[in-house]
Short mmCIF file of C-alpha atoms in Angstrom, two decimals:
data_model
loop_
_atom_site.label_atom_id
_atom_site.label_comp_id
_atom_site.label_asym_id
_atom_site.label_seq_id
_atom_site.Cartn_x
_atom_site.Cartn_y
_atom_site.Cartn_z
CA MET P 22 -52.81 25.85 -79.52
CA SER P 23 -53.38 24.49 -75.97
CA GLY P 24 -56.83 24.13 -74.58
CA PRO P 25 -58.13 24.10 -71.04
CA PHE P 26 -57.71 20.29 -70.90
CA ASP P 27 -54.16 20.21 -72.36
CA ILE P 28 -52.32 17.48 -70.42
CA ASN P 29 -49.03 19.37 -70.67
CA ARG P 30 -50.58 22.17 -68.51
CA TRP P 31 -51.00 19.74 -65.64
CA LYS P 32 -47.66 17.86 -66.16
CA PRO P 33 -45.68 18.24 -62.93
CA GLY P 34 -42.28 20.02 -63.16
CA PRO P 35 -39.11 18.42 -61.94
CA LEU P 36 -38.15 18.86 -58.31
CA LEU P 37 -34.80 20.26 -59.39
CA PRO P 38 -34.84 22.53 -62.44
CA PRO P 39 -32.53 21.40 -65.32
CA ARG P 40 -30.54 24.64 -64.98
CA ASP P 41 -29.86 26.92 -62.05
CA ALA P 42 -28.16 30.33 -61.92
CA ARG P 43 -25.42 28.86 -59.65
CA ASP P 44 -24.55 26.02 -61.97
CA GLY P 45 -22.26 28.01 -64.16
CA ALA P 46 -20.05 29.08 -61.34
CA LEU P 47 -20.02 25.58 -59.86
CA VAL P 48 -19.06 24.03 -63.14
CA PHE P 49 -16.27 26.53 -63.55
CA VAL P 50 -14.81 25.88 -60.16
CA VAL P 51 -14.98 22.08 -60.51
CA ALA P 52 -13.49 22.33 -64.01
CA VAL P 53 -10.54 24.44 -62.71
CA LEU P 54 -9.94 21.86 -59.90
CA CYS P 55 -10.07 18.97 -62.46
CA PHE P 56 -7.69 20.84 -64.72
CA LEU P 57 -5.18 21.23 -61.91
CA ALA P 58 -5.56 17.53 -60.93
CA CYS P 59 -4.91 16.47 -64.51
CA LEU P 60 -1.83 18.71 -64.79
CA THR P 61 -0.54 17.16 -61.62
CA ALA P 62 -0.96 13.68 -63.01
CA LEU P 63 0.84 14.63 -66.27
CA ALA P 64 3.72 16.24 -64.29
CA ALA P 65 3.99 13.11 -62.14
CA LEU P 66 4.08 10.88 -65.21
CA ALA P 67 6.76 13.08 -66.83
CA ALA P 68 8.85 13.14 -63.55
CA ASN P 69 8.66 9.35 -63.29
CA ARG P 70 9.69 8.88 -66.88
CA ALA P 71 12.67 11.25 -66.42
CA ALA P 72 13.71 9.46 -63.37
CA GLU P 73 13.58 6.05 -65.08
CA GLY P 74 15.62 7.54 -67.95
CA TRP P 75 18.31 8.90 -65.78
CA THR P 76 18.49 5.71 -63.69
CA SER P 77 18.84 3.61 -66.80
CA GLN P 78 21.64 5.79 -68.07
CA LEU P 79 23.52 5.64 -64.83
CA THR P 80 22.99 1.94 -64.37
CA GLY P 81 24.42 1.24 -67.86
CA SER P 82 27.57 3.19 -67.18
CA ALA P 83 30.45 3.58 -64.74
CA THR P 84 33.45 5.87 -64.25
CA VAL P 85 36.94 4.91 -63.10
CA VAL P 86 39.36 7.57 -61.76
CA VAL P 87 43.01 6.38 -62.48
CA ARG P 88 46.05 7.65 -60.70
CA ALA P 89 49.44 7.05 -62.33
CA LYS P 90 52.10 5.25 -60.30
CA SER P 91 55.75 6.22 -60.24
CA GLY P 92 57.45 5.26 -63.49
CA GLU P 93 54.35 5.55 -65.71
CA THR P 94 52.43 8.48 -67.30
CA PRO P 95 48.78 9.21 -66.54
CA ASP P 96 47.85 8.37 -70.12
CA SER P 97 49.58 4.94 -69.96
CA ALA P 98 47.94 4.21 -66.63
CA ALA P 99 44.53 5.09 -68.02
CA ALA P 100 45.17 2.96 -71.16
CA ARG P 101 46.22 0.01 -68.99
CA ALA P 102 43.09 0.34 -66.84
CA ALA P 103 40.92 0.53 -69.93
CA GLU P 104 42.49 -2.60 -71.37
CA THR P 105 42.03 -4.42 -67.99
CA LEU P 106 38.42 -3.52 -67.58
CA ALA P 107 37.41 -4.34 -71.17
CA GLY P 108 37.98 -8.00 -70.28
CA VAL P 109 35.68 -7.97 -67.32
CA LYS P 110 32.34 -9.78 -67.76
CA GLY P 111 29.48 -7.28 -67.99
CA VAL P 112 31.62 -4.47 -69.58
CA VAL P 113 30.64 -3.63 -73.16
CA GLN P 114 33.23 -0.96 -73.81
CA ALA P 115 36.02 0.71 -71.76
CA GLN P 116 37.46 4.01 -73.08
CA ALA P 117 40.27 6.06 -71.51
CA LEU P 118 39.69 9.77 -71.85
CA THR P 119 42.48 12.13 -72.92
CA LYS P 120 43.79 14.94 -70.71
CA ASP P 121 41.84 17.48 -72.64
CA LYS P 122 38.58 15.69 -72.02
CA ALA P 123 39.39 15.22 -68.35
CA GLU P 124 40.16 18.94 -67.92
CA ALA P 125 36.85 19.79 -69.84
CA LEU P 126 35.04 17.86 -67.18
CA LEU P 127 36.86 19.63 -64.35
CA GLU P 128 36.52 23.10 -65.84
CA PRO P 129 32.83 23.73 -64.71
CA TRP P 130 33.93 22.93 -61.10
CA ILE P 131 37.29 24.59 -60.61
CA GLY P 132 37.41 27.14 -63.51
CA ARG P 133 39.63 27.45 -66.42
CA ASP P 134 42.18 29.62 -64.53
CA ALA P 135 42.87 26.81 -62.15
CA LEU P 136 43.79 24.28 -64.87
CA VAL P 137 47.46 25.10 -64.92
CA ALA P 138 49.82 22.96 -66.94
CA ASP P 139 51.49 21.23 -64.00
CA LEU P 140 48.18 20.39 -62.32
CA PRO P 141 48.15 16.57 -61.82
CA THR P 142 44.87 15.92 -63.52
CA PRO P 143 43.67 12.39 -62.90
CA ARG P 144 42.65 10.34 -66.01
CA LEU P 145 39.22 8.89 -66.41
CA VAL P 146 37.99 5.77 -67.88
CA THR P 147 34.33 5.53 -68.98
CA LEU P 148 32.61 2.16 -69.05
CA ASP P 149 29.60 1.07 -70.97
CA LEU P 150 28.00 -1.74 -69.06
CA ASP P 151 25.72 -4.59 -70.25
CA PRO P 152 22.21 -3.38 -69.35
CA LYS P 153 21.04 -6.95 -68.69
CA ALA P 154 23.98 -8.04 -66.58
CA PRO P 155 26.19 -5.09 -65.63
CA ALA P 156 29.51 -5.59 -63.96
CA THR P 157 29.47 -4.76 -60.23
CA ALA P 158 31.80 -2.19 -58.64
CA GLU P 159 33.35 -5.08 -56.63
CA ALA P 160 34.30 -7.02 -59.86
CA LEU P 161 35.74 -3.95 -61.48
CA THR P 162 37.78 -3.06 -58.36
CA LYS P 163 39.03 -6.60 -58.04
CA ALA P 164 40.18 -6.62 -61.69
CA LEU P 165 42.02 -3.32 -61.25
CA HIS P 166 43.64 -4.57 -58.08
CA GLU P 167 44.85 -7.69 -59.71
CA ALA P 168 46.36 -5.65 -62.56
CA ALA P 169 48.12 -3.35 -60.02
CA VAL P 170 46.22 -0.28 -61.17
CA ASP P 171 45.66 2.52 -58.70
CA ALA P 172 42.07 3.53 -59.45
CA VAL P 173 38.74 4.21 -57.81
CA VAL P 174 35.52 2.94 -59.36
CA ASP P 175 32.28 4.96 -59.31
CA ASP P 176 29.19 2.85 -60.34
CA HIS P 177 26.91 5.85 -59.74
CA SER P 178 24.95 3.91 -57.06
CA ARG P 179 24.77 7.00 -54.89
CA TRP P 180 23.28 9.14 -57.66
CA ILE P 181 20.87 6.31 -58.53
CA ALA P 182 19.69 6.19 -54.96
CA ASP P 183 19.18 9.92 -54.95
CA ILE P 184 17.17 9.84 -58.16
CA GLU P 185 14.99 6.99 -56.90
CA ARG P 186 14.42 8.86 -53.67
CA GLY P 187 13.44 12.00 -55.63
CA ALA P 188 11.15 10.09 -57.84
CA GLY P 189 9.37 8.55 -54.84
CA LEU P 190 8.95 11.95 -53.27
CA ALA P 191 7.46 13.28 -56.59
CA ARG P 192 4.96 10.43 -56.70
CA TRP P 193 3.88 11.04 -53.07
CA ALA P 194 3.66 14.79 -53.65
CA ALA P 195 1.54 14.29 -56.74
CA LEU P 196 -0.69 11.83 -54.74
CA GLY P 197 -1.01 14.42 -51.95
CA VAL P 198 -1.87 17.27 -54.35
CA PHE P 199 -4.50 15.06 -56.05
CA GLY P 200 -5.98 14.19 -52.68
CA LEU P 201 -6.14 17.89 -51.64
CA ILE P 202 -7.82 18.75 -55.08
CA ALA P 203 -10.37 15.89 -54.55
CA ALA P 204 -11.11 17.08 -50.97
CA ALA P 205 -11.62 20.65 -52.32
CA THR P 206 -13.96 19.34 -55.00
CA ALA P 207 -16.01 17.43 -52.36
CA ALA P 208 -16.17 20.59 -50.18
CA VAL P 209 -17.37 22.68 -53.07
CA ILE P 210 -20.06 20.12 -54.02
CA THR P 211 -21.13 19.79 -50.39
CA PHE P 212 -21.54 23.51 -50.07
CA ALA P 213 -23.50 23.63 -53.36
CA THR P 214 -25.66 20.78 -52.21
CA ARG P 215 -26.47 22.50 -48.99
CA ALA P 216 -27.33 25.70 -50.83
CA GLY P 217 -29.58 23.80 -53.21
CA LEU P 218 -31.37 22.12 -50.34
CA ALA P 219 -31.81 25.38 -48.53
CA ALA P 220 -33.24 27.03 -51.63
CA ARG P 221 -35.86 24.30 -52.01
CA HIS P 222 -36.35 23.64 -48.33
CA GLU P 223 -40.15 24.10 -48.46
CA VAL P 224 -40.56 21.69 -51.39
CA ILE P 225 -38.32 19.09 -49.81
CA GLU P 226 -39.96 19.44 -46.47
CA VAL P 227 -43.44 18.81 -48.09
CA LEU P 228 -42.09 15.72 -49.84
CA HIS P 229 -40.45 14.55 -46.67
CA HIS P 230 -43.62 14.94 -44.57
CA SER P 231 -45.65 13.31 -47.41
CA GLY P 232 -43.65 10.14 -47.13
CA ALA P 233 -40.91 10.62 -49.70
CA GLU P 234 -37.88 8.56 -48.68
CA ALA P 235 -34.68 10.44 -47.89
CA GLY P 236 -32.88 8.14 -50.30
CA PHE P 237 -35.14 9.33 -53.20
CA ILE P 238 -34.56 12.99 -52.51
CA ALA P 239 -30.75 12.46 -51.97
CA ARG P 240 -30.56 10.56 -55.30
CA LEU P 241 -32.04 13.63 -57.07
CA PHE P 242 -29.15 15.79 -55.82
CA GLN P 243 -26.66 13.03 -56.30
CA ASN P 244 -27.58 12.67 -60.05
CA ARG P 245 -27.75 16.36 -60.54
CA PHE P 246 -24.34 17.15 -59.18
CA ALA P 247 -22.72 14.10 -60.63
CA ALA P 248 -23.82 15.13 -64.11
CA MET P 249 -22.53 18.61 -63.57
CA ALA P 250 -19.17 17.40 -62.26
CA ALA P 251 -18.89 14.96 -65.15
CA SER P 252 -19.23 17.88 -67.66
CA ALA P 253 -16.80 19.98 -65.63
CA GLY P 254 -14.31 17.07 -65.52
CA LEU P 255 -14.60 16.76 -69.30
CA LEU P 256 -13.82 20.45 -69.70
CA GLY P 257 -10.93 20.39 -67.20
CA GLY P 258 -9.43 17.18 -68.61
CA ALA P 259 -9.70 18.56 -72.17
CA ALA P 260 -7.95 21.78 -71.18
CA ALA P 261 -5.13 19.74 -69.55
CA VAL P 262 -4.73 17.61 -72.71
CA ILE P 263 -4.42 20.85 -74.75
CA VAL P 264 -1.80 22.11 -72.48
CA GLY P 265 0.02 18.76 -72.66
CA VAL P 266 -0.09 18.79 -76.48
CA ALA P 267 1.32 22.31 -76.55
CA ALA P 268 4.10 21.39 -74.22
CA ARG P 269 4.84 18.21 -76.25
CA LEU P 270 4.91 20.13 -79.51
CA ALA P 271 6.90 23.06 -78.11
CA GLY P 272 9.72 20.76 -77.05
CA GLY P 273 10.04 18.51 -80.01
CA GLY P 274 10.61 14.86 -79.44
CA THR P 275 11.29 15.13 -75.73
CA GLY P 276 8.52 17.41 -74.61
CA LEU P 277 8.75 20.90 -73.17
CA THR P 278 12.22 20.16 -71.79
CA PRO P 279 14.45 17.08 -71.82
CA VAL P 280 14.54 17.25 -67.97
CA LEU P 281 10.73 16.66 -67.77
CA PRO P 282 9.87 14.53 -70.78
CA LEU P 283 6.19 13.99 -71.74
CA ALA P 284 5.12 11.16 -74.00
CA TRP P 285 1.96 11.12 -76.20
CA ILE P 286 0.56 8.20 -74.27
CA ASP P 287 0.72 10.31 -71.08
CA LEU P 288 -2.01 12.45 -72.58
CA LEU P 289 -4.45 9.60 -71.93
CA ALA P 290 -4.16 10.16 -68.20
CA PRO P 291 -7.00 12.74 -68.04
CA LEU P 292 -9.46 10.29 -69.60
CA PRO P 293 -10.86 9.05 -66.18
CA CYS P 294 -11.28 12.67 -64.98
CA PRO P 295 -14.99 13.00 -65.86
CA LEU P 296 -15.77 9.62 -64.18
CA ILE P 297 -13.77 10.46 -61.03
CA ALA P 298 -15.27 13.92 -60.76
CA ALA P 299 -18.77 12.50 -61.11
CA LEU P 300 -18.09 9.89 -58.47
CA VAL P 301 -16.68 12.38 -55.97
CA ALA P 302 -19.43 14.86 -56.59
CA GLY P 303 -22.16 12.27 -56.43
CA LEU P 304 -20.96 10.81 -53.14
CA ALA P 305 -20.42 14.32 -51.66
CA ALA P 306 -23.90 15.52 -52.68
CA ARG P 307 -25.61 12.32 -51.47
CA ALA P 308 -23.78 12.54 -48.05
CA ALA P 309 -24.71 16.21 -47.69
CA ALA P 310 -28.37 15.69 -48.65
CA LEU P 311 -28.82 12.77 -46.28
CA ARG P 312 -27.19 14.67 -43.49
CA LEU P 313 -29.55 17.57 -43.92
CA LEU P 314 -32.64 15.40 -44.35
CA LYS P 315 -31.70 13.65 -41.21
CA ASP P 316 -32.13 16.81 -39.25
CA MET P 317 -35.60 17.44 -40.51
CA PRO P 318 -38.30 16.61 -37.95
#
């Protein structure tokens, strides 16, 4: 039972209440932005891993198109090319494909009806290269030329360049999206800070004219919005992890789809989200508060 001299009755309240009616909406907006940022990071990691996997597969293999000369059959020409290339340094295995396998590779491009019996289907030789020291296209071509084999070597360098270019674009796109989301978060926090300062303009003006430093008042808003953004970042990051776990489990060992693999370690990417959100929100709130306080007479 409190008496007339109860000290709690005269205890000053905080300048900023612990809770505000606008806090729920602000936390929701920042959490959604953090969720989208974390999904962007997960997608970028998966795309980068997919590009590395495709590049490693193409780097470790090569294809040779063999054309038979007069006096020899396509199969014998392919066998001779495979035997020649098997002895080249950097080649682990050389295998000549049969006519059926060569036609199976052509069928998606020209159709089954175009595969007539007298079509001069070129033979293919597939090469498995040493991943540490793969044979170069020049060395393979030289060996075929010395063996008098009419063939063209495809070391997949053009495809590798395209994949690396696409991976670079994906990284820059992810970085750009993340920057836009961070800017949107800062704009939302700045608007909320201005609204909070306007709602407490009288109190802040009294403190300001009473000698309270602008840094002290700005620090109140900085800590307030940094704490809210940290909790929103935690919610958004957790939601992104849940989506990542669902995608990983839905696709078995390679993630949602083999084209965009997602590893378990990628799910650690959202961990810094609360800290980054708090940092962006704190800086935005402090800058907005100082800018408004500077305009006060």
